[in-house]
Coordinates of C-alpha atoms (C1' of nucleotides) in Angstrom, one line a residue:
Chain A
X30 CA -10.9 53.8 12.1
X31 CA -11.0 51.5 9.3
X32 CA -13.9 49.2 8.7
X33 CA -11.9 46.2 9.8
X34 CA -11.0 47.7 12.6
X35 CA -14.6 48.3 13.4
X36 CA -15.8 45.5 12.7
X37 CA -13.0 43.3 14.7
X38 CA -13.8 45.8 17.6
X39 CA -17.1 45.4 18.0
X40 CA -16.8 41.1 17.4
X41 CA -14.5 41.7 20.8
X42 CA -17.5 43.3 22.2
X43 CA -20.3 41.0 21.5
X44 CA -18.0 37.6 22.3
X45 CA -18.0 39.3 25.7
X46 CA -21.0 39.8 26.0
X47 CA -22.9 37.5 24.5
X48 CA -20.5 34.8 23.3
X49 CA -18.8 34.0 20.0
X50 CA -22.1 31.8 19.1
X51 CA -24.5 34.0 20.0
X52 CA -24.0 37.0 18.0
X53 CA -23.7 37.4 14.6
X54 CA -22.9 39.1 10.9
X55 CA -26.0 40.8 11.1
X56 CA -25.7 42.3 14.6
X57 CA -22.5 43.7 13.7
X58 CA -23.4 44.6 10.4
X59 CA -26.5 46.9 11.4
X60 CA -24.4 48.4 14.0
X61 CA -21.7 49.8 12.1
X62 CA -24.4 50.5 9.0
X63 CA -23.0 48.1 6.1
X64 CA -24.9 44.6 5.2
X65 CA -23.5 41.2 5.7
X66 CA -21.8 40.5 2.9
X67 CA -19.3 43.3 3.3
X68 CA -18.1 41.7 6.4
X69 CA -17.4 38.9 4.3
X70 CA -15.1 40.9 2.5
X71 CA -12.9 41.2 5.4
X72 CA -13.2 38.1 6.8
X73 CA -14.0 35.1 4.5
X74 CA -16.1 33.4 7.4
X75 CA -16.9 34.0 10.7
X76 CA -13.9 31.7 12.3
X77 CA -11.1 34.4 10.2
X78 CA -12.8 37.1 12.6
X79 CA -12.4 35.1 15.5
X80 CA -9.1 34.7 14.4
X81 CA -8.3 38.6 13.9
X82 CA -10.0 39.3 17.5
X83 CA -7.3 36.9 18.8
X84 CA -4.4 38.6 17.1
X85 CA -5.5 41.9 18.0
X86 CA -6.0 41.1 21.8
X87 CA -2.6 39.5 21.3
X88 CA -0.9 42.4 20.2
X89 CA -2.9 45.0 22.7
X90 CA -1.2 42.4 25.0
X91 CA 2.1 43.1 23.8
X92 CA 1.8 47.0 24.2
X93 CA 0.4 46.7 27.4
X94 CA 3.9 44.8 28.6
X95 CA 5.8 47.4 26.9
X96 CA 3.8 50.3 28.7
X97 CA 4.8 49.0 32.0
X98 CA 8.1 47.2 31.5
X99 CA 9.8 49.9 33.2
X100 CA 7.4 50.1 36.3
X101 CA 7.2 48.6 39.7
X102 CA 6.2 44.9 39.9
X103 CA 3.2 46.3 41.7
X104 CA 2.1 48.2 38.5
X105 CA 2.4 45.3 36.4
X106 CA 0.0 43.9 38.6
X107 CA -2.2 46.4 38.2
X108 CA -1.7 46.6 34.5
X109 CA -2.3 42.5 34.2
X110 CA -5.9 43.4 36.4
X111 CA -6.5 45.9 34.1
X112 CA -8.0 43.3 31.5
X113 CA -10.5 42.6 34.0
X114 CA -11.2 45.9 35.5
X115 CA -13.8 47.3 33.4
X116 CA -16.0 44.0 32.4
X117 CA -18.8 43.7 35.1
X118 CA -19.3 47.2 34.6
X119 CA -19.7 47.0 31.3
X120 CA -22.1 43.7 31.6
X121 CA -18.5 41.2 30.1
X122 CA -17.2 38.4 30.5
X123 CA -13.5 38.0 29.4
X124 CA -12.5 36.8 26.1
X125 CA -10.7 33.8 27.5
X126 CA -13.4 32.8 29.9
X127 CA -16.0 33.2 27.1
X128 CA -14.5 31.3 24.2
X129 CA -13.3 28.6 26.5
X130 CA -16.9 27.6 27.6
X131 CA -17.4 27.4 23.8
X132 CA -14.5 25.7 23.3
X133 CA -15.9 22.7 21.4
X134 CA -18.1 24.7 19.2
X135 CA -15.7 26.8 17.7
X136 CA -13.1 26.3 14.7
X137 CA -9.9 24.7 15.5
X138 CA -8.1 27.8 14.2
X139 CA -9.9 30.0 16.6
X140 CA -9.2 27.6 18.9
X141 CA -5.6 27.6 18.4
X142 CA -5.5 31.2 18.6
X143 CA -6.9 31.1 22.1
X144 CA -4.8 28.8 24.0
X145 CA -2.2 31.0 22.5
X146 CA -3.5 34.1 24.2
X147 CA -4.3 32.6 27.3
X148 CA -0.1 31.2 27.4
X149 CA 0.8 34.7 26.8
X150 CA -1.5 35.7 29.3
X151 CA -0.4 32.8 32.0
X152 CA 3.0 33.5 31.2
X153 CA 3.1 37.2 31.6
X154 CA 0.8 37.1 35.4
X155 CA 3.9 34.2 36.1
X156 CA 6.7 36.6 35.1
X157 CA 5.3 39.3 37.5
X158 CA 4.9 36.9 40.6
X159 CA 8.4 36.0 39.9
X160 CA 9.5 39.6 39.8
X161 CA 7.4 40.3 43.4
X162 CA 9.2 37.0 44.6
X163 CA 12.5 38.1 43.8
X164 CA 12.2 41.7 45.2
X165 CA 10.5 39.8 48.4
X166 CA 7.3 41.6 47.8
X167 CA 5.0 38.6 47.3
X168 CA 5.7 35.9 49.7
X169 CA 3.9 32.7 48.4
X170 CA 5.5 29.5 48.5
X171 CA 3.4 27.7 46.0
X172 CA 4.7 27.3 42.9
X173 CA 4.7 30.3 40.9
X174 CA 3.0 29.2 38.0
X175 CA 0.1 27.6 39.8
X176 CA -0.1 30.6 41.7
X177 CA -0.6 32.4 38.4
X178 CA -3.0 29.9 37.3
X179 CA -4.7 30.2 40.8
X180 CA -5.1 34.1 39.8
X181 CA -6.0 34.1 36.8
X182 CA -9.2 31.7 36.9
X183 CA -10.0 33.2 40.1
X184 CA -10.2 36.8 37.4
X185 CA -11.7 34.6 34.7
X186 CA -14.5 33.1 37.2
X187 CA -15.0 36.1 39.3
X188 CA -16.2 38.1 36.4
X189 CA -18.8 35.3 35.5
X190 CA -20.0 35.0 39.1
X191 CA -20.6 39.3 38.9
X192 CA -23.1 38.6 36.3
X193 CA -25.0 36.3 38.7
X194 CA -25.4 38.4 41.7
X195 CA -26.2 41.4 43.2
X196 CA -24.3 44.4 42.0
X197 CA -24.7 45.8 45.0
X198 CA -22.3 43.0 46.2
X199 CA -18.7 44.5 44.4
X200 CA -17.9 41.1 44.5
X201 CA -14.9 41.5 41.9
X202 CA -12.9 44.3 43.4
X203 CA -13.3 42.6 46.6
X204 CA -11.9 39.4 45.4
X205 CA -8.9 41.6 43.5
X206 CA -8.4 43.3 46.4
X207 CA -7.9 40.4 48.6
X208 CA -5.4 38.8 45.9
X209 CA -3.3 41.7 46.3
X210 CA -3.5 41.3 50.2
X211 CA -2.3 38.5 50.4
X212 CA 0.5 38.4 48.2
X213 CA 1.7 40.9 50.4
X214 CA 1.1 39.1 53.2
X215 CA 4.2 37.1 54.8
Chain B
X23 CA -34.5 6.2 33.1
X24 CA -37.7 8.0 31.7
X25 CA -37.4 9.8 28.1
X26 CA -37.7 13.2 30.0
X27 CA -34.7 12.5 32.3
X28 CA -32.7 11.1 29.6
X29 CA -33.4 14.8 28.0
X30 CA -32.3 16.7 31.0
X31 CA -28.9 14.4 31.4
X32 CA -28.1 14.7 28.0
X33 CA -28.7 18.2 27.7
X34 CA -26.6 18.9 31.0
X35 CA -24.0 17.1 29.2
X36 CA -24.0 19.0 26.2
X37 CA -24.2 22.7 28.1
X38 CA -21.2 21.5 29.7
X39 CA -19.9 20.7 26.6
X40 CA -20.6 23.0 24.1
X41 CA -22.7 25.7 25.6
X42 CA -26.3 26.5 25.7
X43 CA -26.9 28.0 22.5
X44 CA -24.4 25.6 20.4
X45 CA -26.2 22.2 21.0
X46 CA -29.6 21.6 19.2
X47 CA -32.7 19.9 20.0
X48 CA -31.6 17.5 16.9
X49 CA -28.4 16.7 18.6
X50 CA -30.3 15.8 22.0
X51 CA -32.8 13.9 19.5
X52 CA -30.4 12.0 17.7
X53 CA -28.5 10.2 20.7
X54 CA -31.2 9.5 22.3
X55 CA -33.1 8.3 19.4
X56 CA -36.3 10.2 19.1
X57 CA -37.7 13.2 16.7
X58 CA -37.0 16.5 17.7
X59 CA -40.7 17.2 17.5
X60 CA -41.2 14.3 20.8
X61 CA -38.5 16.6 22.7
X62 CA -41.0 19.9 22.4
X63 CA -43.7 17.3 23.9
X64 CA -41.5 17.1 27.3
X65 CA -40.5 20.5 27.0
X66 CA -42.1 23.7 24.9
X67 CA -39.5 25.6 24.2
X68 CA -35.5 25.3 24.8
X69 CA -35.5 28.0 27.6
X70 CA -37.9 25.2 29.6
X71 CA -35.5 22.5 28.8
X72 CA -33.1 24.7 30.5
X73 CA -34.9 25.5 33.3
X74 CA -35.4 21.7 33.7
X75 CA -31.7 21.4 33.9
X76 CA -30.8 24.0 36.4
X77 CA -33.6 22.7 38.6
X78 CA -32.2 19.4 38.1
X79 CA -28.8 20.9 39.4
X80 CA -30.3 22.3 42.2
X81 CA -32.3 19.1 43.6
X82 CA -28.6 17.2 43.0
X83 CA -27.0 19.8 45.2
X84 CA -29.7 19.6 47.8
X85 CA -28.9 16.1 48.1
X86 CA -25.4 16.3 48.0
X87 CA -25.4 18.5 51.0
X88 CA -28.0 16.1 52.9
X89 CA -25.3 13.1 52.3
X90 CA -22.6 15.0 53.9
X91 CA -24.3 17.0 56.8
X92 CA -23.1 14.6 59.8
X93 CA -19.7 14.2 58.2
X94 CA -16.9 16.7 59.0
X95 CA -15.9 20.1 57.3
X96 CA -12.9 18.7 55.5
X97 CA -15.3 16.1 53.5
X98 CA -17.7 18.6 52.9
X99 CA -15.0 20.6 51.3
X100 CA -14.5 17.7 49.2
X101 CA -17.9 17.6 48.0
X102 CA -18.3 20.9 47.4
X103 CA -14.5 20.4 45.2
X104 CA -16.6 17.5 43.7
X105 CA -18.7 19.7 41.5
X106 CA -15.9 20.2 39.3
X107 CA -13.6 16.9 39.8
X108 CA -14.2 15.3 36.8
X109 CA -15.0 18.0 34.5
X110 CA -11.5 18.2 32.7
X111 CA -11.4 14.9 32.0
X112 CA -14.1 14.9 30.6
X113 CA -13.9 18.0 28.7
X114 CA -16.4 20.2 30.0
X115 CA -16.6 23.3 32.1
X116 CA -19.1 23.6 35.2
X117 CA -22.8 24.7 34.5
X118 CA -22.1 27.9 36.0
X119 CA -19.8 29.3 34.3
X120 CA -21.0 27.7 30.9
X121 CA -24.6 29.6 31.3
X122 CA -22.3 32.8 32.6
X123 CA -20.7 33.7 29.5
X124 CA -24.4 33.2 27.7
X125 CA -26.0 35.0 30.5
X126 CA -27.1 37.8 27.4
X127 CA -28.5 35.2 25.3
X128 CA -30.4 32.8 27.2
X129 CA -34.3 33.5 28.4
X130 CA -34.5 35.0 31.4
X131 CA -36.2 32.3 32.9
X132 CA -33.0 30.3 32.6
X133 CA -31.3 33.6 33.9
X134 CA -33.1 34.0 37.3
X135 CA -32.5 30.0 37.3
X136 CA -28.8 30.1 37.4
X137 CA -28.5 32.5 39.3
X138 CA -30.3 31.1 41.9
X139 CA -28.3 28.4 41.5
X140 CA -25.3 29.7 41.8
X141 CA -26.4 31.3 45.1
X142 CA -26.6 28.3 46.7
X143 CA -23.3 27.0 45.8
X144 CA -22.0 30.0 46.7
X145 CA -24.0 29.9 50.4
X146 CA -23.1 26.3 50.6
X147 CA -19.9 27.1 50.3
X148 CA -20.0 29.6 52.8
X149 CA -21.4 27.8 55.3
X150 CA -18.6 25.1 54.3
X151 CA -15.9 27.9 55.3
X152 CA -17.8 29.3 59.0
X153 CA -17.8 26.0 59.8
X154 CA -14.1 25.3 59.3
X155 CA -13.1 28.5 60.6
X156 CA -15.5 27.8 64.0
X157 CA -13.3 24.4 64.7
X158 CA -10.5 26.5 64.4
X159 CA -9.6 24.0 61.1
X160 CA -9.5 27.4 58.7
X161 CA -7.6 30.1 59.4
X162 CA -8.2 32.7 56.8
X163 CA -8.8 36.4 57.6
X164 CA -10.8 37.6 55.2
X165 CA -14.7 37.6 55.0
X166 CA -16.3 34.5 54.7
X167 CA -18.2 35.3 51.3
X168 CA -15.6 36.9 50.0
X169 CA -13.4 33.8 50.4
X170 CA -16.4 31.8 49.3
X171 CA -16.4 33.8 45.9
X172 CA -12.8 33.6 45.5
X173 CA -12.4 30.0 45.3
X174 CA -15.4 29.2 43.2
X175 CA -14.2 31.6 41.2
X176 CA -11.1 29.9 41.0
X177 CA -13.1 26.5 40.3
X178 CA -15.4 28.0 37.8
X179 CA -12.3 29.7 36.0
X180 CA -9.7 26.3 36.5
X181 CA -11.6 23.8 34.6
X182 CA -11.9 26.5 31.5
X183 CA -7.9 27.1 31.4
X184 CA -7.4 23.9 31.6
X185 CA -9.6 23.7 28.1
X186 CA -7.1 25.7 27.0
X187 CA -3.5 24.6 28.3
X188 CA -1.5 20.9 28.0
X189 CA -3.5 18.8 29.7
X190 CA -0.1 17.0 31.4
X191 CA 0.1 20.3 33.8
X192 CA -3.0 18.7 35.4
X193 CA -3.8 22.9 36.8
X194 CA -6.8 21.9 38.2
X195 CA -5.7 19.6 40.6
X196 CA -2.8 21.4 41.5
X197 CA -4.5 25.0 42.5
X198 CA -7.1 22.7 44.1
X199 CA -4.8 20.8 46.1
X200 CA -3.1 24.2 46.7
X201 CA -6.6 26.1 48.2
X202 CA -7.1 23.5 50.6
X203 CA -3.6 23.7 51.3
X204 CA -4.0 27.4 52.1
X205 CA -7.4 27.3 53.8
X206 CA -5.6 24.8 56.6
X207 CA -2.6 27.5 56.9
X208 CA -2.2 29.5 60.0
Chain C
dG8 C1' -45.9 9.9 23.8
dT9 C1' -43.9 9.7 19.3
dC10 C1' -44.4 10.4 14.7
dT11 C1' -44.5 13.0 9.7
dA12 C1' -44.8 17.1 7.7
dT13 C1' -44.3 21.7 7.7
dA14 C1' -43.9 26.6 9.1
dT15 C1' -40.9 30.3 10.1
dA16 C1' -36.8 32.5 11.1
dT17 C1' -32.1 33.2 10.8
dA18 C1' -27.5 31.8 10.2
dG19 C1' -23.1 31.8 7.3
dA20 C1' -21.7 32.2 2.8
dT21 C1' -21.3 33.3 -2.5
dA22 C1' -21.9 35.5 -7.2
dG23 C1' -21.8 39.2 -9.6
dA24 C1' -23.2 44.3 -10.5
dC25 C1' -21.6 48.8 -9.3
Chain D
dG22 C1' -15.1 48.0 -0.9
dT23 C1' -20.0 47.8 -0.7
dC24 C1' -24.1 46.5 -2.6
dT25 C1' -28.4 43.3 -4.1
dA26 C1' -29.8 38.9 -4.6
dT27 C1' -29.6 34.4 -3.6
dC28 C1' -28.2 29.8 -1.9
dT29 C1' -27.9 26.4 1.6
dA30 C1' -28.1 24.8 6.0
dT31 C1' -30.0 24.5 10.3
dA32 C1' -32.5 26.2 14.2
dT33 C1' -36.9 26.3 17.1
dA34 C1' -41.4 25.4 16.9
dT35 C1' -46.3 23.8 15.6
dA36 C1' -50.3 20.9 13.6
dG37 C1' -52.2 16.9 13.3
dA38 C1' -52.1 11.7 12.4
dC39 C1' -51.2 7.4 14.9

DNA sequence: GTCTATATATAGATAGAC
DNA sequence: GTCTATCTATATATAGAC
């Protein structure tokens, strides 16, 4: 893996964890064992990373649909959950849900980026409701893309919430689980 | 409106805002007119200026419940709803999920602080939904917290898309409207 | 209770050698 | 492509006068 790569990797994982303002070139410089100023070699300031973290969850986005475009609407679901699956495990937030609290404090560009993502993201969770709709698998009569906004910040918030209480409480797969029921449920 | 008070406002305002670790004891200084140095008077250290504002938040919620304990569930639904009414207008997120995404870099006396608070929204709330369900007003199936968490979730993740989308699809009202609409379903 | 002045730390960023 | 060295800005925080 290139150095690029590494470092846009390891941005991804420190935005989720501990937001886009609150980590910085030196944390990810000493982790992958190069200083500060090479980072600035790949990225001219801190708002191009943000930037290339955007792209590249854009485009894990893209292969993601393409892995399941041939699946059941129920494995897209599961595929679309999948970006949340593994955060409060792993102490995350997600990356829409952290950048949009730091919304006004980060660079138009990287803010431009984001509402991009979370479109793609909106757009694709409405696409697969539509799909269950039309192959009378989901049976909601709200609008569908309210529905998928419904969804989604219910994912976005739910992983937040997790941080708050007791693991003990699976609060999150509960709260999945329960989506799933009832869009099932006629 | 004492100088301390006008501290905690302002700083609420700017979490909400900005987040916890992108607004300065200099920007809090400026508006209100006085020398950083005078803030660190009122309070030590930015963690207890944080601590002040969740405790604020908490003493608000106690009284919001108190004003609406003779009234009936649907208006107590409403005030629960009116954590996060005006928040997109006003271009902020909710407390909650600002302080989430920075749980890993905020003191953890601020930590234990919100999430305290956030357990008694999320008890509130689940008092809010027993109580519906008991006058046979709610007809959901699934656990009461577990509904509880689902649609604070859904609050807590609404008002941060809707940072991020057009603001004429007016989301937030619309999943609102669209939760109550459900809760009242048989 | 607010001020001036300052300490201390750390951030993002740049220049230029290698 | 990475380094050393440095610049500049800004952050939280403290000491002590008023």
């Amino acid at each position: 893996m290139s150095t690029r790569e590494s470092i846009i990797l390891l941005a991804e994982k420190l935005v989720k964890e501990k937001g886009f303002n609150a980590f910085s070139f030196h944390d990810i410089a000493a982790t992958i064992g190069i200083k500060t100023a090479s980072i600035h070699y790949h990225f001219p300031t801190k708002a191009d990373l943000g930037v290339a973290v955007l792209e590249q969850q854009k485009t894990r986005l893209y292969q993601m649909q393409e892995s399941v475009q041939d699946k059941g609407v129920l494995a897209k679901l599961e595929a679309f959950f999948s970006i949340y699956n593994n955060l409060p495990r792993e102490n995350m937030v997600c990356m829409v849900g952290s950048l949009a609290t730091d919304f006004n404090a980060i660079d138009p560009k990287v803010q431009e980026n984001l509402s991009e993502f979370a479109d793609l993201v909106l757009q694709w969770l409405t696409d697969i409701l539509q799909e269950g709709k039309r192959e009378n698998i989901f049976h909601f009569t709200t609008p569908t893309k309210v529905k998928a906004v419904q969804i989604a910040s219910s994912m976005v918030g739910v992983v937040q919430l997790q941080r708050l209480v007791n693991e003990d409480d699976n609060f999150f797969k509960k709260v999945k689980d329960n989506i799933i029921k009832e869009l099932k449920a006629k």
